[in-house]
Coordinates of C-alpha atoms in Angstrom, one line a residue:
X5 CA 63.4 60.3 20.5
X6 CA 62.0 61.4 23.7
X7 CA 59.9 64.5 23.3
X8 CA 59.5 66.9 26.4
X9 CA 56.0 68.2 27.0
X10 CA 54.9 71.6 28.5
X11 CA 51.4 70.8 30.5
X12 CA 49.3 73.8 30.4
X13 CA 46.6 74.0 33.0
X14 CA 42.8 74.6 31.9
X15 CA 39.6 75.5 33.9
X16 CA 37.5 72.9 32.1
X17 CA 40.0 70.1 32.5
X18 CA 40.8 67.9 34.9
X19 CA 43.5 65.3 35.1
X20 CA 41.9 62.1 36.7
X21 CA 44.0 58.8 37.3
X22 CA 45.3 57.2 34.7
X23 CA 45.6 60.0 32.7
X24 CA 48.8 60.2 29.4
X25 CA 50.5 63.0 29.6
X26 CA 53.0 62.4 27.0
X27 CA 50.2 61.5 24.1
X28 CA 48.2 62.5 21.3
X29 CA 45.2 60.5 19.9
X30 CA 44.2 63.9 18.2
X31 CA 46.3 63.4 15.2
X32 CA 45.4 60.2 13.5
X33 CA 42.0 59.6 12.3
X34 CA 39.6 57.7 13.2
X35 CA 36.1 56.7 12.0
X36 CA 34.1 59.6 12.9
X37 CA 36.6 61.9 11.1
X38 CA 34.7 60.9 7.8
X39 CA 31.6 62.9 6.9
X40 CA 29.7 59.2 6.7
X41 CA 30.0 58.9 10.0
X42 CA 29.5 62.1 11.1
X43 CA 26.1 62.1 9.7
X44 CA 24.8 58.9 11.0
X45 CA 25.6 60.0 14.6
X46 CA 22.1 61.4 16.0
X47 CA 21.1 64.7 17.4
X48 CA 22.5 64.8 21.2
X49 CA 19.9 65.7 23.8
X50 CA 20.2 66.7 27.0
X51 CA 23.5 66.0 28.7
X52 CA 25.7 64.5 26.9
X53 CA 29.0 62.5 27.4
X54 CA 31.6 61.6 24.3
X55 CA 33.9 59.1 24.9
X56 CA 37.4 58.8 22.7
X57 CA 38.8 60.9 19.9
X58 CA 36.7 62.3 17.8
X59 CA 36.8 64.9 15.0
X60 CA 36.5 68.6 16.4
X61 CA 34.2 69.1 13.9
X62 CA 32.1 66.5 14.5
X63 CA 32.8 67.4 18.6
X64 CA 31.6 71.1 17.9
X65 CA 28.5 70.2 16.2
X66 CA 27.4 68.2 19.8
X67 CA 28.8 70.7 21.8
X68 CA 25.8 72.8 20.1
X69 CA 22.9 70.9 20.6
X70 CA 23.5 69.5 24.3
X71 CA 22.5 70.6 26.8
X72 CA 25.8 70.4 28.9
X73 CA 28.6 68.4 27.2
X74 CA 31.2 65.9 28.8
X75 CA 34.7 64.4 27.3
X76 CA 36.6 61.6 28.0
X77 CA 39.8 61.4 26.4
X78 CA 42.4 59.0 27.8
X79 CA 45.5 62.1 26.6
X80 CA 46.2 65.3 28.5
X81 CA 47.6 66.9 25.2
X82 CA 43.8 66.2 23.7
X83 CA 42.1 67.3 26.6
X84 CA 44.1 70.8 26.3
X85 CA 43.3 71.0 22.9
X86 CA 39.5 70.3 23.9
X87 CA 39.5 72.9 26.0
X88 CA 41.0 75.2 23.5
X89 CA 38.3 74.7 21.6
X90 CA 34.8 74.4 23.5
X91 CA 36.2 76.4 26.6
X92 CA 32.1 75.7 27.9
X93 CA 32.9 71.8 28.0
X94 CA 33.8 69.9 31.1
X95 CA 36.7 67.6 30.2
X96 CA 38.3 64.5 31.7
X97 CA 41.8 63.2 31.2
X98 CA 42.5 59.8 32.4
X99 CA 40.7 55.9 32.7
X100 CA 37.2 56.3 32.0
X101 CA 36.0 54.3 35.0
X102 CA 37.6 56.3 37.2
X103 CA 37.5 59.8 36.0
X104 CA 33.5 59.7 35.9
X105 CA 31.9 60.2 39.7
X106 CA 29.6 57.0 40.6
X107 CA 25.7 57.1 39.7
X108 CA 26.3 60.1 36.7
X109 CA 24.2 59.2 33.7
X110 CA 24.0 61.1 30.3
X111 CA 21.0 61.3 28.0
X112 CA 23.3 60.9 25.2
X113 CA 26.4 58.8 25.2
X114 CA 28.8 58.9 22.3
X115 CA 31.7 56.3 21.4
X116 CA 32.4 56.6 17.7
X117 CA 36.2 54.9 17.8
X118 CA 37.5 51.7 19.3
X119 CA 38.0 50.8 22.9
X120 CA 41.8 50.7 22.1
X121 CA 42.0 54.5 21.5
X122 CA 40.2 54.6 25.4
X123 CA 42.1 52.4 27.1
X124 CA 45.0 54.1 29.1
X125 CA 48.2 52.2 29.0
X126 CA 48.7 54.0 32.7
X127 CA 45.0 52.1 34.1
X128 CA 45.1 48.6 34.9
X129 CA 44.1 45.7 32.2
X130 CA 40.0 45.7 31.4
X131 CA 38.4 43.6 29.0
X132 CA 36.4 44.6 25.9
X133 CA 33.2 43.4 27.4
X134 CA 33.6 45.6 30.6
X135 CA 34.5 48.6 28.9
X136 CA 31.7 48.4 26.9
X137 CA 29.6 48.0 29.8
X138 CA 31.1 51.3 31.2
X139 CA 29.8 53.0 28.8
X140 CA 26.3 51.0 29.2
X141 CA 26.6 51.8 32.7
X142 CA 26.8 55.3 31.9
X143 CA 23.2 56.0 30.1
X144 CA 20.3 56.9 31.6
X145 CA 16.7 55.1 30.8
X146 CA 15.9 55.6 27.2
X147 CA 19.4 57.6 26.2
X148 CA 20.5 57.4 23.2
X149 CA 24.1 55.0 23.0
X150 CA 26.3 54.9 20.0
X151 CA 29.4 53.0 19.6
X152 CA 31.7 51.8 17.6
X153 CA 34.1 48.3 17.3
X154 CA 36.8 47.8 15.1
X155 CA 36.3 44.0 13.4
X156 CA 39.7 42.1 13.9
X157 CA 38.8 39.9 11.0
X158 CA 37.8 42.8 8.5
X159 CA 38.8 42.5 4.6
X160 CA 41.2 45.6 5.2
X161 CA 43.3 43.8 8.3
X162 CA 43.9 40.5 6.0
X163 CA 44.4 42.6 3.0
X164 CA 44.3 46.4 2.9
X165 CA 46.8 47.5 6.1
X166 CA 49.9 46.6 8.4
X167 CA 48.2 44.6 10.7
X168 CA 47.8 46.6 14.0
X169 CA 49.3 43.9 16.2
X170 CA 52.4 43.9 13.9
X171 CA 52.9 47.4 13.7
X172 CA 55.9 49.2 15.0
X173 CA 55.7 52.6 15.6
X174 CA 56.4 54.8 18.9
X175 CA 52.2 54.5 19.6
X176 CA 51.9 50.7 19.4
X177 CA 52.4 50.5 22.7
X178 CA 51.4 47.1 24.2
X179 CA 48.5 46.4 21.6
X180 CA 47.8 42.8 22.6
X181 CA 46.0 44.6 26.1
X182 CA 42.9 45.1 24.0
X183 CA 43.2 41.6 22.8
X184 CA 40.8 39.1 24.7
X185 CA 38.0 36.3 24.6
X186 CA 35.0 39.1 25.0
X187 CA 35.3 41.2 21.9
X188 CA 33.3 40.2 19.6
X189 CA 34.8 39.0 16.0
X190 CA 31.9 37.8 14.2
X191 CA 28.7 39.0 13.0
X192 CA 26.9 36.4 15.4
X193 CA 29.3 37.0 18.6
X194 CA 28.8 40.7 18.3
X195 CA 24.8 40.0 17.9
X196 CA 24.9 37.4 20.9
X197 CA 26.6 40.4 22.9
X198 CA 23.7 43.0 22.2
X199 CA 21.4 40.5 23.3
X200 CA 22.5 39.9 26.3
X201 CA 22.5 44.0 27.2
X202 CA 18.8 43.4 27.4
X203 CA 18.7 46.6 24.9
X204 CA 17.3 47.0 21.6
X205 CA 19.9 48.1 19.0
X206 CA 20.6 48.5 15.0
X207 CA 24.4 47.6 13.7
X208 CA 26.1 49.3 10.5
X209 CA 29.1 47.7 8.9
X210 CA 32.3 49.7 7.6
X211 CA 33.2 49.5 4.1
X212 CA 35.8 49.8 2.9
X213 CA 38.5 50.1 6.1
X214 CA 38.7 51.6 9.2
X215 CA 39.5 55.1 8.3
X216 CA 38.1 55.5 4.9
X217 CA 34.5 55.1 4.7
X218 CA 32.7 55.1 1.6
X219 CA 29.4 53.3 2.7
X220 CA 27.8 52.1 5.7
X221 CA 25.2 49.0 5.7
X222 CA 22.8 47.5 8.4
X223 CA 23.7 44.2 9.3
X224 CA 20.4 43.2 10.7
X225 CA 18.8 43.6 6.7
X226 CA 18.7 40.6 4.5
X227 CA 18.5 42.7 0.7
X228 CA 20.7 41.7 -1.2
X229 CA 21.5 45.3 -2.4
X230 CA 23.3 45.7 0.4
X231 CA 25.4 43.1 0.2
X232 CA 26.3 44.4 -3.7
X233 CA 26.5 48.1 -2.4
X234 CA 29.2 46.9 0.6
X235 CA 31.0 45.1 -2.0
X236 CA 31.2 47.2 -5.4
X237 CA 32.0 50.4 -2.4
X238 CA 34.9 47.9 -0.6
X239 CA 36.4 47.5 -4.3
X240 CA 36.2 51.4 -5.0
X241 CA 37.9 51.8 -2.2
X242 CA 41.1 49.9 -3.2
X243 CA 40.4 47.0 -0.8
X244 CA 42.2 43.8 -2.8
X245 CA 39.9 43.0 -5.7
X246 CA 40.2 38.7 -5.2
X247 CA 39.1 38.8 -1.2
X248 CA 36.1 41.0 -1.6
X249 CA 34.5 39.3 -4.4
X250 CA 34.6 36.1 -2.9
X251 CA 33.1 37.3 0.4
X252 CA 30.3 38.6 -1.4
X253 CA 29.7 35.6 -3.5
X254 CA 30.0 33.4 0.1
X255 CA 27.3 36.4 0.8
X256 CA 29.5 37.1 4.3
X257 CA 30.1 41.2 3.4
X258 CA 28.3 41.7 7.2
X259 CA 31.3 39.4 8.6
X260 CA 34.3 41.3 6.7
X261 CA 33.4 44.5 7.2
X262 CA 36.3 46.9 8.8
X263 CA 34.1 47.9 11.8
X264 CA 30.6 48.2 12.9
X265 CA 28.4 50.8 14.5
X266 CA 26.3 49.6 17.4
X267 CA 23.3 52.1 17.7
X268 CA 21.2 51.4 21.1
X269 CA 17.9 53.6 20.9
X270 CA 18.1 55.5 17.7
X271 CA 15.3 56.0 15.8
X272 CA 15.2 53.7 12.7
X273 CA 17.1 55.2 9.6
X274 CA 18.0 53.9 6.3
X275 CA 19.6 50.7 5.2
X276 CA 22.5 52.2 4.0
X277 CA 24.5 55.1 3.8
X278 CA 27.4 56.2 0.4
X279 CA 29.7 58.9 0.3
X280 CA 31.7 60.3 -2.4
X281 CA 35.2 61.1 -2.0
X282 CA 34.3 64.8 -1.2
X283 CA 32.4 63.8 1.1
X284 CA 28.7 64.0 -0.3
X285 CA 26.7 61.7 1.6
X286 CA 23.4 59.6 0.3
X287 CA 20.9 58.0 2.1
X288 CA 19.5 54.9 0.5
X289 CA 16.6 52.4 1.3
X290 CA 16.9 48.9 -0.1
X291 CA 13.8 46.9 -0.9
X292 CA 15.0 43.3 -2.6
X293 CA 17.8 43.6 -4.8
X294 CA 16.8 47.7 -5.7
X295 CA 18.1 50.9 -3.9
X296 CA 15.9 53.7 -4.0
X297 CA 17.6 57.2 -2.8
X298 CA 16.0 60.1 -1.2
X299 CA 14.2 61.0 -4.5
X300 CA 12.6 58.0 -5.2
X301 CA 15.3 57.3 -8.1
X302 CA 16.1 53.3 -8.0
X303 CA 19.5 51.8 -8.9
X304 CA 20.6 48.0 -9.5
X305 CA 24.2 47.7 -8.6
X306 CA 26.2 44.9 -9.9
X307 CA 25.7 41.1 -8.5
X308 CA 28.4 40.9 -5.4
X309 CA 29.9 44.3 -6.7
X310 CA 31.2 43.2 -9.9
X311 CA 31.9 46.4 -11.3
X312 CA 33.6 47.1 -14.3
X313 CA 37.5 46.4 -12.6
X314 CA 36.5 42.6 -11.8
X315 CA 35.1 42.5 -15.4
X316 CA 38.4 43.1 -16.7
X317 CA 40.5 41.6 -14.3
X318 CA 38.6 37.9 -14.9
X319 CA 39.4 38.6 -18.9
X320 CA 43.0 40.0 -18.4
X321 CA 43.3 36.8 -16.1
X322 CA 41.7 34.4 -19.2
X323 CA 43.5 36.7 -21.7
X324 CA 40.6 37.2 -23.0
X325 CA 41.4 40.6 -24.8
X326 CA 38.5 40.4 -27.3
X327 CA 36.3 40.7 -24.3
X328 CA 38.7 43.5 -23.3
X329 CA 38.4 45.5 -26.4
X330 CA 34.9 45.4 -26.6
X331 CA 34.1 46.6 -22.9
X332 CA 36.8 49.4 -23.1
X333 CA 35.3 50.7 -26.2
X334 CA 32.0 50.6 -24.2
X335 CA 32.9 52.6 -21.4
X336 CA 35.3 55.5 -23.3
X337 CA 32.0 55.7 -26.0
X338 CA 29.6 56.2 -22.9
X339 CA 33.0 59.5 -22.5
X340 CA 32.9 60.8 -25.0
X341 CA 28.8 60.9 -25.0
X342 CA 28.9 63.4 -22.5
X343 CA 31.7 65.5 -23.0
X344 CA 31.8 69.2 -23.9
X345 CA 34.3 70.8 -25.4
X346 CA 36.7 68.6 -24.0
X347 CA 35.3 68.4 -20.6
X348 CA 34.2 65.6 -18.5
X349 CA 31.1 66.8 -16.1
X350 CA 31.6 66.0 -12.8
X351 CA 29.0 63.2 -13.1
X352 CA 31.4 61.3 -15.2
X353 CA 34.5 62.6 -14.2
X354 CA 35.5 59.7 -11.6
X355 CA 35.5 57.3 -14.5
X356 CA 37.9 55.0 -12.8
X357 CA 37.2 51.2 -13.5
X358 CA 36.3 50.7 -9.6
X359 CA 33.9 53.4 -10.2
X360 CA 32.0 52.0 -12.9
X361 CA 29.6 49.2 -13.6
X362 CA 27.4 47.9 -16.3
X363 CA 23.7 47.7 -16.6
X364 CA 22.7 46.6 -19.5
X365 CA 23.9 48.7 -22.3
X366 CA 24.1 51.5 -20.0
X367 CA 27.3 52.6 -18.5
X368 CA 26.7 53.5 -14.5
X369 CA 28.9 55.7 -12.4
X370 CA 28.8 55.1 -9.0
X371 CA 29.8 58.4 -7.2
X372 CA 30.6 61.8 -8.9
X373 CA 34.1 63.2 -9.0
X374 CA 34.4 66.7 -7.1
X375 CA 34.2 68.6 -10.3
X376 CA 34.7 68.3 -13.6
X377 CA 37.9 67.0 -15.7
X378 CA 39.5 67.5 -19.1
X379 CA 38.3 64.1 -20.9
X380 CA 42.2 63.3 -21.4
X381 CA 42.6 62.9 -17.4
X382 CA 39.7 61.0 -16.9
X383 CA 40.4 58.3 -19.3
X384 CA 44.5 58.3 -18.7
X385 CA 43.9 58.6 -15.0
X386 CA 41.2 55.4 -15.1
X387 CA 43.5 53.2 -17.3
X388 CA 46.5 53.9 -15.2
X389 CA 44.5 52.7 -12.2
X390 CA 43.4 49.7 -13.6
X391 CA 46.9 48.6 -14.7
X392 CA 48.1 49.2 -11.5
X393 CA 45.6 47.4 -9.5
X394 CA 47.1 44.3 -11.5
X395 CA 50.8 44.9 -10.8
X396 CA 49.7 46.0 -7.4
X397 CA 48.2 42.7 -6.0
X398 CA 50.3 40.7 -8.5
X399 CA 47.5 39.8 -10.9
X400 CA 47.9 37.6 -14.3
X401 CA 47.4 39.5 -17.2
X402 CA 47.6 38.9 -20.7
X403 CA 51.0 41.4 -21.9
X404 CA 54.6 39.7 -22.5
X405 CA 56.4 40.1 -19.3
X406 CA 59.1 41.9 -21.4
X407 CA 56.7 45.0 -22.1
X408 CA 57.5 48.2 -20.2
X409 CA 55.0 49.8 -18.2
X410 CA 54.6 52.3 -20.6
X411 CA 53.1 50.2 -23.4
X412 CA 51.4 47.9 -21.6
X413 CA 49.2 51.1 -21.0
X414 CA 49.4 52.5 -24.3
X415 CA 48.0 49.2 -25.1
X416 CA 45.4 49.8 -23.3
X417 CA 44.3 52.7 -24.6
X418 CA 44.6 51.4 -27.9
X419 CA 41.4 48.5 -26.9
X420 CA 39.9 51.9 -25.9
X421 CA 40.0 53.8 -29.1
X422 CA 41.3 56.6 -26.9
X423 CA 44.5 58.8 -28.8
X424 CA 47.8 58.8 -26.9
X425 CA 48.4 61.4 -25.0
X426 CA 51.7 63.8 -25.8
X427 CA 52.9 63.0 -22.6
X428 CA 51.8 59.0 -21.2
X429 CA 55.0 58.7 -19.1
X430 CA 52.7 60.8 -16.7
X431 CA 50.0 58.6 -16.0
X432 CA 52.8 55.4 -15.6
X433 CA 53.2 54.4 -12.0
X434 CA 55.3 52.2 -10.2
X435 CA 53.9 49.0 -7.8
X436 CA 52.9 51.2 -4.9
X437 CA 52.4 50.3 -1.7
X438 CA 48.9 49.3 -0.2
X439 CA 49.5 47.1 2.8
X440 CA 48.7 43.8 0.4
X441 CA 48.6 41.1 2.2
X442 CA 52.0 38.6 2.5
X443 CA 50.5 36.2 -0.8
X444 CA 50.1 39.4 -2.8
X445 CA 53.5 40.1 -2.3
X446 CA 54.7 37.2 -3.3
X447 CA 52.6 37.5 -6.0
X448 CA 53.8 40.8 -7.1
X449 CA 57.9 39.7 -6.7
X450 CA 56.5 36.7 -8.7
X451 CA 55.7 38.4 -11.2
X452 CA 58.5 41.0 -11.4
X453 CA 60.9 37.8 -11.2
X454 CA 59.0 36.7 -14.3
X455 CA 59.8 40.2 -16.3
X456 CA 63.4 40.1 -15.3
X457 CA 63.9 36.0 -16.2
X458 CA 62.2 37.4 -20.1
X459 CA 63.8 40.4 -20.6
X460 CA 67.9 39.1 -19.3
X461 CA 66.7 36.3 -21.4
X462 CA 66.0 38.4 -24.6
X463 CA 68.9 39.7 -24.1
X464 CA 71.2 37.0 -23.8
X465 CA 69.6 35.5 -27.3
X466 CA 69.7 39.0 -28.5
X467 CA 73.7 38.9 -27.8
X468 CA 74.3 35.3 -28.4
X469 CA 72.5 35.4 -32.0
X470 CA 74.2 38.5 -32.8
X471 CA 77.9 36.9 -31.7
X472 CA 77.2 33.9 -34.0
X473 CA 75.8 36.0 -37.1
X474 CA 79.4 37.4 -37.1
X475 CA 81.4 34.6 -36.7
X476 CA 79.3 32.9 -39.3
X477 CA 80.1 35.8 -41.6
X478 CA 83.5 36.0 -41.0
X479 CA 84.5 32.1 -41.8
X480 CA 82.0 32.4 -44.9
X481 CA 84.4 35.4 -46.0
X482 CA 87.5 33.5 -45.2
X483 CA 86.7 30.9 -47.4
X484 CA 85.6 33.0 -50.4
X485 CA 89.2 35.1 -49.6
X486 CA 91.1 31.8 -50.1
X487 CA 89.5 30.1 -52.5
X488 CA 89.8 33.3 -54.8
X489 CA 92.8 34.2 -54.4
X490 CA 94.7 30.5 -53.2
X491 CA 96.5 30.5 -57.0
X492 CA 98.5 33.6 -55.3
X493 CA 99.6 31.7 -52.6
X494 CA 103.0 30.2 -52.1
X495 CA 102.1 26.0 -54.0
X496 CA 102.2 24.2 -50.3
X497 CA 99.9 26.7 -48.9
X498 CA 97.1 27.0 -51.5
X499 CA 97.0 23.6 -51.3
X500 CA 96.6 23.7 -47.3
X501 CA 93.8 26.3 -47.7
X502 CA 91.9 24.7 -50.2
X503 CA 91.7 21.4 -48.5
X504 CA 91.4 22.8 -44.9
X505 CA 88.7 25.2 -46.3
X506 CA 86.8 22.7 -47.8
X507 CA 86.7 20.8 -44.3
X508 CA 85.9 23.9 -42.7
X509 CA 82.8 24.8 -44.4
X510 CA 81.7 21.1 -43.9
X511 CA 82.6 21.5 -40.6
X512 CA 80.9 24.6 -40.2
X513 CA 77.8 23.7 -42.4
X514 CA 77.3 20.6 -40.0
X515 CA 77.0 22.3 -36.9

């Protein structure tokens, strides 16, 4: 439906060529709208120019430290609302190359989403590789440059979204323009690109998608905490379980990752970067297969992020429930060691299987929830997610295909040692919908043809034994009935009965 637009006229904007009038960028996320992200971009000095949507937040902390700030949205709608915002800031709507005068350079320059979200459908076709030397084009000597690339061949485009090239909403307008022989789609093409900039720059990889980022990694490091970090993150953040644990046993997490972050000039920070789901962010350093944190406090995360969900997903897959038990036992026991009254402490609280690995003995949580949980919750709540990551993607598990939902979780529990709640229907949900990839679907209708094929099955033997019980009953009693009372019976018919009933009971004893 077409939508009519008023255009409201601002001092600090103007509408350069090129220029969408009838669009909003503004109101889907993007990268930098994740406190992650927000942190790793630098300080801005001196005059700065931002390139693309990016969270007003984010936008208004700049705004504060430069010393005059510039915007280049490709929307006139985000321009106004710019304005609206930092009324001090000089705004351009429209292409980029055109809207900025020849020979202008910025001390800072600031591109924290894709070139897709730049390019104006109204400006003619550009390649990835000259829009991104735009922006290079842009900087002064020595400026700081920050920018980010969406990776085409990221673990949540094959198996944690609609594909954006197969997507059909009113803003997938012509897509495939942003689709050429210069972006880079591999760690090595994006490395050989830098290069030949001349420039000296540091790359992060996104885990675990575009618009949810839980942990950022250098590319350029070779520890191998890294790559167990961008995995066991990828996997806590419901990216399919199979995919990632195989790119981190190939040791390719640098080539899957949903995006990367090309920093040109920025002083050297640490190797990686974690976020909870509130958004508290930790800096980490990795030195061989240890992270150390700000405090000097070290942590061993699990070989290629085999945290406590691919544990039990290899054993439901082996039906291995022994192995089940015992590791479910572990992880409620390591529960109920820290609750209080009935309460979960925050450190614990995000007991989710995803969210948990094993070292040792111990039991290691690897973010805190937001605050703390009644210990029912946490345990009902993790065990629901676990059971629904296998009916999600499809995955073998070791319950009759007849069992409900309800008691394949109670079951669960059970291995646990964890009482059943009053109410577990709660904490039952349905195959939800994650963008799995076309297999996993299959996989899932697979399965669910499986459960129907048992349970119409059980039903028809159910029916069909019940149908011949009777029958089998009734001719028993019909012969009983005659024989006991054939005297009564007119003489030609006793004797008909008898001898017929005799033959029957043969007859029926045979079959």
């Amino acid at each position: 439906m077409a939508r009519i637009v008023e255009l409201k006229q601002y001092d600090n904007v103007l509408l350069g060529r090129g220029v969408m009038q009838n669009w909003v960028d503004l109101d889907v996320d993007g990268p930098s709208w994740r406190p992650l992200v927000a942190d790793l971009v630098p300080q801005a000095r001196g005059r700065v120019l931002v390139v693309g949507p990016m969270e007003l937040g984010l936008l208004e902390r700049i705004a504060g430290e430069a010393e005059k700030l510039t915007v280049v949205v490709r929307a006139a709608q985000d321009a106004g609302t710019i304005a609206t915002l930092l009324p001090g800031t000089e705004i351009f709507a429209g292409d980029l190359p055109q809207v900025i005068a020849a020979g202008e350079s910025y001390d800072t320059v600031l591109m924290v989403d894709d070139f897709s979200r730049v390019l104006s459908a109204e400006a003619p076709d550009r390649t990835w590789h000259e829009m991104a030397m735009t922006l290079l084009n842009l900087a002064a000597p020595g400026a700081t440059v920050m920018m980010a690339l969406e990776n085409e061949r990221g673990l949540h485009r094959t198996s944690g979204q609609i594909d954006t090239y197969a997507a059909n909403f009113d803003r997938d307008w012509t897509p495939f323009r942003t689709w050429d022989a210069t972006r880079p789609r591999t760690l090595a093409q994006l490395q050989r690109w830098i290069k030949g900039t001349g420039r000296q720059a540091s790359a992060w990889g996104l885990y675990p998608s575009w618009v949810r980022v839980d942990a950022l990694t250098q590319v350029t490091s070779t520890s191998p905490a890294l790559r167990d970090a961008a995995a066991a993150y990828a996997l806590r953040g419901y990216a399919s379980p199979l995919p990632v644990r195989s790119a981190a046993l190939a040791d390719v997490m640098d080539e899957v990752a949903a995006g990367w972050i090309v920093a040109f000039d920025v002083p050297s920070q640490p190797v990686l970067r974690t976020a909870s789901e509130h958004g508290e962010v930790r800096v980490w350093d990795a030195s061989g297969e240890a992270l150390r944190d700000a405090d000097g406090t070290e942590r061993r995360l699990p070989p290629a992020g085999r945290t406590m969900l691919m544990e039990l997903i290899e054993m439901a897959a082996d039906s291995d429930t022994p192995s089940m038990r015992a590791i479910l036992k572990q992880w409620y026991a390591a529960l109920l060691a820290v609750a209080e009254d009935g309460q979960v402490p925050a450190s614990h609280a995000d007991a989710r299987l995803r969210n948990v690995y094993l070292d040792g003995e111990d039991v290691v949580f690897l973010e805190p929830a937001a605050a703390p949980a009644p210990l029912e919750d946490v345990v009902w709540r993790a065990l629901s997610d676990y059971l629904s990551t296998l009916q999600v993607h499809g995955l073998k598990h070791p319950w009759p295909t007849a069992m409900n939902r309800m008691t394949r979780l109670a079951a669960l529990g059970a291995m646990a040692g964890a009482p059943r709640p009053d109410d577990l229907a709660k904490w039952v949900t349905t195959v939800r919908d994650e963008g799995q990839t076309r297999e996993e679907l299959l996989a899932v209708v697979k399965r669910q043809q499986d459960e129907l094929k048992s349970v119409w099955a059980r039903w028809k033997w159910d029916e069909k034994d019940y149908a011949a019980f009777v029958a089998k009953s009734n001719v028993k009693k019909t012969v009983r009935y005659a024989k006991r009372h054939g005297k009564a019976l007119p003489k030609v018919a006793s004797k008909r009965i008898v001898t017929t009933g005799k033959k029957t009971v043969k007859k029926g004893l045979s079959r």
